Short mmCIF file of C-alpha atoms in Angstrom, two decimals:
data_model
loop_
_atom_site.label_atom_id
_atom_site.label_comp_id
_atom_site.label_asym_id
_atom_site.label_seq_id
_atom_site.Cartn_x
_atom_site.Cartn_y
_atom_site.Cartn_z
CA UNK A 244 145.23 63.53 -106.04
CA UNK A 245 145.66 65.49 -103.20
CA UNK A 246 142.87 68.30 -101.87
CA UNK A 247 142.96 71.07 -98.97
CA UNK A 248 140.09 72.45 -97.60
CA UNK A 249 139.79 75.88 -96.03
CA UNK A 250 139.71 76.34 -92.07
CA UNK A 251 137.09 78.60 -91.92
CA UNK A 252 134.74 76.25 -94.29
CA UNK A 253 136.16 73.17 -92.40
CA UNK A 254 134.16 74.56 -89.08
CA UNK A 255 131.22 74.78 -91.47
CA UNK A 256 131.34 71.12 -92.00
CA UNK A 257 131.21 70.20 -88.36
CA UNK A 258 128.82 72.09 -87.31
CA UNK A 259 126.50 69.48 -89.28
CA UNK A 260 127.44 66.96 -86.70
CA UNK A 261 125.65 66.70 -83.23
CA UNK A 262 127.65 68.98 -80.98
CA UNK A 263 129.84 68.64 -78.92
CA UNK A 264 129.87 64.70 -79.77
CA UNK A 265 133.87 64.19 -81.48
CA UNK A 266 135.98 61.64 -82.00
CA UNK A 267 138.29 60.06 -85.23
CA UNK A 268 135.36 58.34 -86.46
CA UNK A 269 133.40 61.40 -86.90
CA UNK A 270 136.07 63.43 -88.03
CA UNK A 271 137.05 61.63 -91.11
CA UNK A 272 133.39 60.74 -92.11
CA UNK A 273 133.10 64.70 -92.17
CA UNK A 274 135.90 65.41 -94.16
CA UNK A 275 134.58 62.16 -96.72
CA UNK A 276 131.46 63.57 -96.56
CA UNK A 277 132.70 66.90 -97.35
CA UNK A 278 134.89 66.25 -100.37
CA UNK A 279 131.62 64.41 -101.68
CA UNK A 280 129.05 66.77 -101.38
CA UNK A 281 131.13 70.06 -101.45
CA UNK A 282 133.66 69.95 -104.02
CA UNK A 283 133.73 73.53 -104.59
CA UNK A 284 134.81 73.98 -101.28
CA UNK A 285 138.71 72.34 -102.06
CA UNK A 286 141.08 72.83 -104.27
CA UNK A 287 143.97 70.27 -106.15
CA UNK A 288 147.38 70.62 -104.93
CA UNK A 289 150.01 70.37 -107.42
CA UNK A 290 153.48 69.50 -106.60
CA UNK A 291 155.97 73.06 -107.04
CA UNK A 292 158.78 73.74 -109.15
CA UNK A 293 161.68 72.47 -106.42
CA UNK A 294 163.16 76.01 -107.25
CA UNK A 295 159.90 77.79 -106.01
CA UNK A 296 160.17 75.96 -102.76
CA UNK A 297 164.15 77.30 -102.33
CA UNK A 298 162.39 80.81 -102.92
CA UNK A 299 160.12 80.59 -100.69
CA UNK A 300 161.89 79.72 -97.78
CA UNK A 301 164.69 82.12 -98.81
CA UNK A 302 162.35 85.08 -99.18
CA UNK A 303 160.78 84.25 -95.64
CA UNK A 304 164.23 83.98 -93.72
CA UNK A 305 165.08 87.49 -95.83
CA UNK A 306 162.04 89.40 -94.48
CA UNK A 307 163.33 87.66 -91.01
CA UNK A 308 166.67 89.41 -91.50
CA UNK A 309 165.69 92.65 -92.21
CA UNK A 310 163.52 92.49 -88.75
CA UNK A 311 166.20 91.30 -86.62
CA UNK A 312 168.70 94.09 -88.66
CA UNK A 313 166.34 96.99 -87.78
CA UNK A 314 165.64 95.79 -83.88
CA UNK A 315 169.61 95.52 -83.51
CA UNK A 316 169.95 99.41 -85.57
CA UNK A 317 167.67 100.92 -83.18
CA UNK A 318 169.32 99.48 -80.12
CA UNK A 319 172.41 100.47 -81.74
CA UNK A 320 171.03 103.95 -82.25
CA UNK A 321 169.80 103.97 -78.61
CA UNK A 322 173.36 103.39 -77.47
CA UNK A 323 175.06 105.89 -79.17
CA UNK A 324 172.59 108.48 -77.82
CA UNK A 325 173.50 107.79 -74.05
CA UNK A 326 177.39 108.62 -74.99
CA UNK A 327 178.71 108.98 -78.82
CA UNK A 328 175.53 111.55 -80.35
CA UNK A 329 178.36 112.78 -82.82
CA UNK A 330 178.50 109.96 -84.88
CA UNK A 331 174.51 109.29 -85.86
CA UNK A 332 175.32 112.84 -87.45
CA UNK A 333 177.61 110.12 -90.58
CA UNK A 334 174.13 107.67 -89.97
CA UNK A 335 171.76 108.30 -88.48
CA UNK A 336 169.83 105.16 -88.99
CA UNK A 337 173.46 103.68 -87.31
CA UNK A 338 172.55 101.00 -89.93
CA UNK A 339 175.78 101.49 -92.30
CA UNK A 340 178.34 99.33 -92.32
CA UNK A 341 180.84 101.85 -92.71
CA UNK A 342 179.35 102.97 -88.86
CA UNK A 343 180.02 99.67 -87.74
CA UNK A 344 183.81 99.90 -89.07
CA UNK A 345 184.19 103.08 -87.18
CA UNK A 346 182.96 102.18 -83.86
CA UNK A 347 185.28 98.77 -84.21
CA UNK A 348 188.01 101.47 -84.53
CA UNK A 349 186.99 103.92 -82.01
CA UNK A 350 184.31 102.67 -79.93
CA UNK A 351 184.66 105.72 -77.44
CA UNK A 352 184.55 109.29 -78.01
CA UNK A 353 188.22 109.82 -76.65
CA UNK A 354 189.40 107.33 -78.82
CA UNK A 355 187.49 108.81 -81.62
CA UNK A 356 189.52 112.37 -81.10
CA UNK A 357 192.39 110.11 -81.26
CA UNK A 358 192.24 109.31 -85.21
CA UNK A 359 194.45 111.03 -87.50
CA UNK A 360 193.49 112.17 -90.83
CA UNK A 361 195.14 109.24 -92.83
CA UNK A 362 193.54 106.88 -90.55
CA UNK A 363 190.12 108.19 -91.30
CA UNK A 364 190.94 108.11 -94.89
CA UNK A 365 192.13 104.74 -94.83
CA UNK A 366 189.17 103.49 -93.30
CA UNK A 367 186.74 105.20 -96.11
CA UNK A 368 189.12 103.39 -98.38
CA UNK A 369 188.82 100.03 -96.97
CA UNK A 370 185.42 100.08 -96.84
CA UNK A 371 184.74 101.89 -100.41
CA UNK A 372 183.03 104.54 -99.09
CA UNK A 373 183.23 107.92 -101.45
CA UNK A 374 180.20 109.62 -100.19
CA UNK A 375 181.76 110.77 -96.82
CA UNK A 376 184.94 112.94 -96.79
CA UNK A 377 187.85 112.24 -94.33
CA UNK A 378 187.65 115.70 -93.04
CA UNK A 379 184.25 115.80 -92.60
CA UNK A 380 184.47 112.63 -90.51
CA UNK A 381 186.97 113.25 -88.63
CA UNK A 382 185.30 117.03 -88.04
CA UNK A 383 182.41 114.96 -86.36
CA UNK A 384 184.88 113.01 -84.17
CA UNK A 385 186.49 116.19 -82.72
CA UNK A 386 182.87 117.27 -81.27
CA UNK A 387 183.01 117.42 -77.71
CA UNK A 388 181.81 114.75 -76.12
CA UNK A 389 178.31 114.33 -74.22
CA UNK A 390 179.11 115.32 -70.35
CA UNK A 391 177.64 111.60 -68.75
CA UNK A 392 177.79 110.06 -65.49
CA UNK A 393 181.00 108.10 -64.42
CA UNK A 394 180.63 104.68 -66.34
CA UNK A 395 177.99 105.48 -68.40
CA UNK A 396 180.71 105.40 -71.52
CA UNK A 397 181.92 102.42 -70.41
CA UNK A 398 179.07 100.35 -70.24
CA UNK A 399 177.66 102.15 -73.13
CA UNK A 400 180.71 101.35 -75.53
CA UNK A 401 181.11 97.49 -73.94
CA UNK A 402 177.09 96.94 -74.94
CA UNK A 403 177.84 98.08 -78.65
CA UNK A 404 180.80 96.23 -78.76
CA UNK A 405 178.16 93.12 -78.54
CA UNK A 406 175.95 94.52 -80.97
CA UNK A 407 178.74 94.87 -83.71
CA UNK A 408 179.15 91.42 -84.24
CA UNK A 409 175.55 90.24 -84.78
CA UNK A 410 174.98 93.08 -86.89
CA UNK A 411 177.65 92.02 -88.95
CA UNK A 412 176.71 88.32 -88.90
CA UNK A 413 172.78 89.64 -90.21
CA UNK A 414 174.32 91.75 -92.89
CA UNK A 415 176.63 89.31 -94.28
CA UNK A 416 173.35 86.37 -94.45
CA UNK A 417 171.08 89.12 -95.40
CA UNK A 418 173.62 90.09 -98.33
CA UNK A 419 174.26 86.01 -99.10
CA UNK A 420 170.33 85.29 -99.20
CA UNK A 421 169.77 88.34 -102.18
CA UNK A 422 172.62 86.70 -104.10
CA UNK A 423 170.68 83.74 -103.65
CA UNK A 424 167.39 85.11 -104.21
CA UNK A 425 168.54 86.46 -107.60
CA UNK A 426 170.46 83.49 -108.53
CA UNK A 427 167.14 81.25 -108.37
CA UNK A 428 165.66 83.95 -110.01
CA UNK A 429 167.76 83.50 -113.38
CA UNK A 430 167.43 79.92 -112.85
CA UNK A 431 163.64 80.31 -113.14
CA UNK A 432 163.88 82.84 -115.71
CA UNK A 433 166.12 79.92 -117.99
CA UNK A 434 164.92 77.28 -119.18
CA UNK A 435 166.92 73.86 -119.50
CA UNK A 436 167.22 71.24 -122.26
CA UNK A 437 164.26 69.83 -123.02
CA UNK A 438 161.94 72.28 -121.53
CA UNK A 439 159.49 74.44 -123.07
CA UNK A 440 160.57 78.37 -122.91
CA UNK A 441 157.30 80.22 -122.29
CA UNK A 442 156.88 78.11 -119.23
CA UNK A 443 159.57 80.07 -117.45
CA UNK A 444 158.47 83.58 -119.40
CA UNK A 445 156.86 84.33 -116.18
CA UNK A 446 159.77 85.63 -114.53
CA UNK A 447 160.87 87.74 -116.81
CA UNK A 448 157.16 89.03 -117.33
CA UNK A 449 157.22 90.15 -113.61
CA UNK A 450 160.23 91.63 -113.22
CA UNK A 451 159.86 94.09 -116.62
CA UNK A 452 157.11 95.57 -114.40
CA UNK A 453 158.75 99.25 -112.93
CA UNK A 454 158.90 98.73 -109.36
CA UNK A 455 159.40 95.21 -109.30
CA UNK A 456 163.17 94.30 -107.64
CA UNK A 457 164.45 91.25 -106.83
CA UNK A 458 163.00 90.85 -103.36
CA UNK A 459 159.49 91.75 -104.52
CA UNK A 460 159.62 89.12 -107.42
CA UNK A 461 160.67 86.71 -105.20
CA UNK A 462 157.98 87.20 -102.67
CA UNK A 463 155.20 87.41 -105.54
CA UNK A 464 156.72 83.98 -106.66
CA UNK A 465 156.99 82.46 -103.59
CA UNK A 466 153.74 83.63 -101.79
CA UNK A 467 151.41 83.83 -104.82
CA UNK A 468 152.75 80.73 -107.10
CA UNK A 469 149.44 79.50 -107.65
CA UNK A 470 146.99 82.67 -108.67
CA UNK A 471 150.01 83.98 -111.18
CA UNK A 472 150.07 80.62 -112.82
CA UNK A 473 146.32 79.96 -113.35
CA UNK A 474 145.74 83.30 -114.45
CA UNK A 475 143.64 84.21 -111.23
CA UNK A 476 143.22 87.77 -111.04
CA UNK A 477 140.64 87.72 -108.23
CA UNK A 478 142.29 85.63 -106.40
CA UNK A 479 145.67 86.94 -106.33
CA UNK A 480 143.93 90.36 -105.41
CA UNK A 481 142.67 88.62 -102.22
CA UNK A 482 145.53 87.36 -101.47
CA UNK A 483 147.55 90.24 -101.21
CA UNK A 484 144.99 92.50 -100.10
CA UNK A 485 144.52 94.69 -102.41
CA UNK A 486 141.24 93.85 -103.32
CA UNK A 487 138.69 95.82 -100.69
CA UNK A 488 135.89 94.01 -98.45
CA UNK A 489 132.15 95.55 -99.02
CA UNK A 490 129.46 94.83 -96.33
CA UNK A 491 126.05 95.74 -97.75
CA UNK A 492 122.39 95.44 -96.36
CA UNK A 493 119.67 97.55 -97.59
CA UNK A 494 120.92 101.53 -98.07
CA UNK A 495 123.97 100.82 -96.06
CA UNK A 496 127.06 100.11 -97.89
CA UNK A 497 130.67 99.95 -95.99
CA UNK A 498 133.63 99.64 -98.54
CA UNK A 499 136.70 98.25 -96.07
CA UNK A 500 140.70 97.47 -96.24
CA UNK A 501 140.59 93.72 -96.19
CA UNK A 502 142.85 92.31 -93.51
CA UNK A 503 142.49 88.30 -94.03
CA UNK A 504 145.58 88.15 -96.24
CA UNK A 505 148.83 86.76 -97.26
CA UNK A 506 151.01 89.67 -95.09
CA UNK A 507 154.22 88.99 -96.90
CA UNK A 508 152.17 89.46 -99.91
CA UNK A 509 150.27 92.68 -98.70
CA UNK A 510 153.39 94.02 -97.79
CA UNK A 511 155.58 93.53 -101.55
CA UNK A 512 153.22 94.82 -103.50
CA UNK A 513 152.38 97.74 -101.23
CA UNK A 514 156.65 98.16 -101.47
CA UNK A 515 155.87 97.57 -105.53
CA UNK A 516 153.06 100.44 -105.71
CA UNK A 517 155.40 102.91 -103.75
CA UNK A 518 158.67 101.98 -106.08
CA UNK A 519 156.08 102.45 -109.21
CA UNK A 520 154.67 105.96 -108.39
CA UNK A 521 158.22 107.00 -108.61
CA UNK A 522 159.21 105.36 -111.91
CA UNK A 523 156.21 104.87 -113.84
CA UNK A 524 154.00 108.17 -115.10
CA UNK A 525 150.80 106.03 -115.37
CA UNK A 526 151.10 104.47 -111.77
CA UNK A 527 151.91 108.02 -110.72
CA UNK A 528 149.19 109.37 -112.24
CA UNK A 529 146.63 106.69 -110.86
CA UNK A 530 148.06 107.49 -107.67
CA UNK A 531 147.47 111.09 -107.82
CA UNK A 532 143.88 111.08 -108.80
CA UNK A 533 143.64 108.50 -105.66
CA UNK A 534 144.67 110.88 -103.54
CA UNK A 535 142.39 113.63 -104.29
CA UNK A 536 139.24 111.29 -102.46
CA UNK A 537 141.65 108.88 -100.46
CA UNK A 538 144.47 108.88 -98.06
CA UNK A 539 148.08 107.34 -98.78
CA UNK A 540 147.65 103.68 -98.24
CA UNK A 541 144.69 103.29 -99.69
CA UNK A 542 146.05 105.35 -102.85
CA UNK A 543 148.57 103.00 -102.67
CA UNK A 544 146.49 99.87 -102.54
CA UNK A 545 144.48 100.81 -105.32
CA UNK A 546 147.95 101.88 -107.36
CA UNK A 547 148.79 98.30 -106.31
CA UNK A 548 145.32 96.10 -107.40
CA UNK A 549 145.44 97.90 -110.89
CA UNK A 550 149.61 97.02 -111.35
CA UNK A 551 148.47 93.29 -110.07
CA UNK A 552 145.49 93.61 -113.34
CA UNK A 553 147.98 94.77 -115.47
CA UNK A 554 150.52 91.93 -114.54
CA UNK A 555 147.76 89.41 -115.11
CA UNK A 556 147.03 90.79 -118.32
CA UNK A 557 150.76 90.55 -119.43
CA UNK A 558 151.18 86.48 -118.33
CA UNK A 559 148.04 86.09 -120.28
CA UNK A 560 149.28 87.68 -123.78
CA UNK A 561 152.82 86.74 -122.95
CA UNK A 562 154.15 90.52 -123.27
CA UNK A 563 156.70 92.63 -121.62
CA UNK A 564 155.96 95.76 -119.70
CA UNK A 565 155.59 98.44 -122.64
CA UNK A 566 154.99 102.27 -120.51
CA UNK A 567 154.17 104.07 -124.47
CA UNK A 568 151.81 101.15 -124.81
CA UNK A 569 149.00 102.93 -123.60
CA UNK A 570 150.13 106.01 -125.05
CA UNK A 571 149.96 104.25 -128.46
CA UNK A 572 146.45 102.85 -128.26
CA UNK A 573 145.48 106.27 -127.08
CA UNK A 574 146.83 108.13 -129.99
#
């Protein structure tokens, strides 16, 4: 058997000792002591689906992609504004790969002017891109360039020429760690010989939720194992901070976003609430009756708690996502 306490409640413990009198001795008494007379205080550890583990540490190194993508975009972006403004007009996030192509292929606005039509078009075509037109891209390459000082395009262009290749590099792990993410995913979702199939239902049960994507069910997976298997409504709530802090002493009563949470957690389901106002009527709804007393975020959060009640609800009867449900038990 294995236990963990809580660090906050651990402080609690010591406190009971003379202060500031410490050593090993002490210490493990304590936490004997503890486990004895406070067994509410810990909870059993159980050892994790080997899977779970891959997704967690997948799902963490994803979220650390898409930070390191969007600091290297913006100094991208900040780049092309010294000396190349024309281009952020094709993306103007300069997070595209398609961007990245052209700048390989003209990384200076002469050069740029320099591409014929059939180049332009074979570079769409290499890259798959159908949304852009050749002639409107090379249109934006013909705009004059931005008048700079002498060797400002120079050292401009050579400082995005060593961007290029660790954006590149990010993209291609971020793109191999979703195609990994999903692949454990299906594992999860499947069960092998031998094993019983409503134990891996849970999967499934999550993602039939509208809003839910791949790197949203991994993070609820990963982050939350625990609460989503036992059931644990209040607990996952907590976790992911949807569920508000009240302070209350005589007539005054403060109602507060709770910020001592799982962030990774916080932050998919507030992703999940925002995907599910746009896809679901009821979340959208919910949201919009929020709003008339609240601001966006905390419309959001609550959106978010009541999806996390109704996902709770679903392991528990072992049912799919069914939007005319509620529709039904109206009627």
């Amino acid at each position: 058997m294995c236990t963990r306490s809580i660090p906050s409640s651990w402080t609690a413990f010591a406190i009971a000792t003379p202060w500031p009198a410490k050593d090993d001795r002490r210490d493990a008494f304590v936490a004997a002591d503890a486990l004895r007379t406070d067994w509410g205080a810990f909870r059993r550890l159980h050892a994790e689906d080997p899977r779970l583990l891959q997704v967690r540490e997948l799902s963490r190194v994803h979220a650390e992609l898409i930070e390191e993508h969007g600091r290297l975009t913006n100094r991208l972006r900040e780049q092309l504004w010294r000396f190349y403004p024309q281009l952020l007009a094709l993306s103007p996030a300069a997070d595209e790969p398609r961007l990245w192509a052209l700048l390989e292929r003209a990384p200076t606005p002469v050069q740029g002017r320099r591409l014929t039509l059939s180049a332009v078009r074979a570079l769409l075509a290499r890259h798959r891109i159908r949304r852009l037109a050749a002639e409107a891209v090379r249109g934006a390459l013909q705009e004059a360039a931005l008048p700079v000082a002498a060797g400002t395009v120079e050292a401009a262009s050579e400082h995005v020429g060593l961007l290029l290749p660790r954006l590149q590099l990010i993209h291609a792990q971020r793109m191999r760690c979703e195609r990994r993410l999903e692949l454990l995913l299906e594992q999860l979702a499947t069960p092998t010989a031998g094993e019983d199939p409503e134990e891996h239902r849970d999967v499934t049960i999550l993602r039939s939720l509208p809003g839910v994507g791949r790197v949203v069910a991994a993070t609820m997976l990963a982050e939350a194992s625990r609460p989503l298997a036992a059931r644990d409504y209040q607990t996952l709530r907590a976790h992911a901070g949807a569920a508000p802090v009240t302070r209350q002493s005589g007539k005054s009563r403060i109602v507060s976003m709770r910020r001592a949470c799982n962030r990774r957690l916080r932050s998919a389901i507030f992703h999940w609430a925002r995907n599910s106002i746009r896809l679901d009527a009821h979340s959208r709804a919910h949201y919009q009756r929020l709003r008339t007393r609240h601001g966006h975020a905390r419309a959001l959060r609550g959106v978010a708690d009541r999806l996390l009640g109704v996902l709770i609800t679903m392991l528990r009867t072992r049912t799919l996502y069914d939007p005319e449900r509620r529709q039904r038990n109206a009627a």
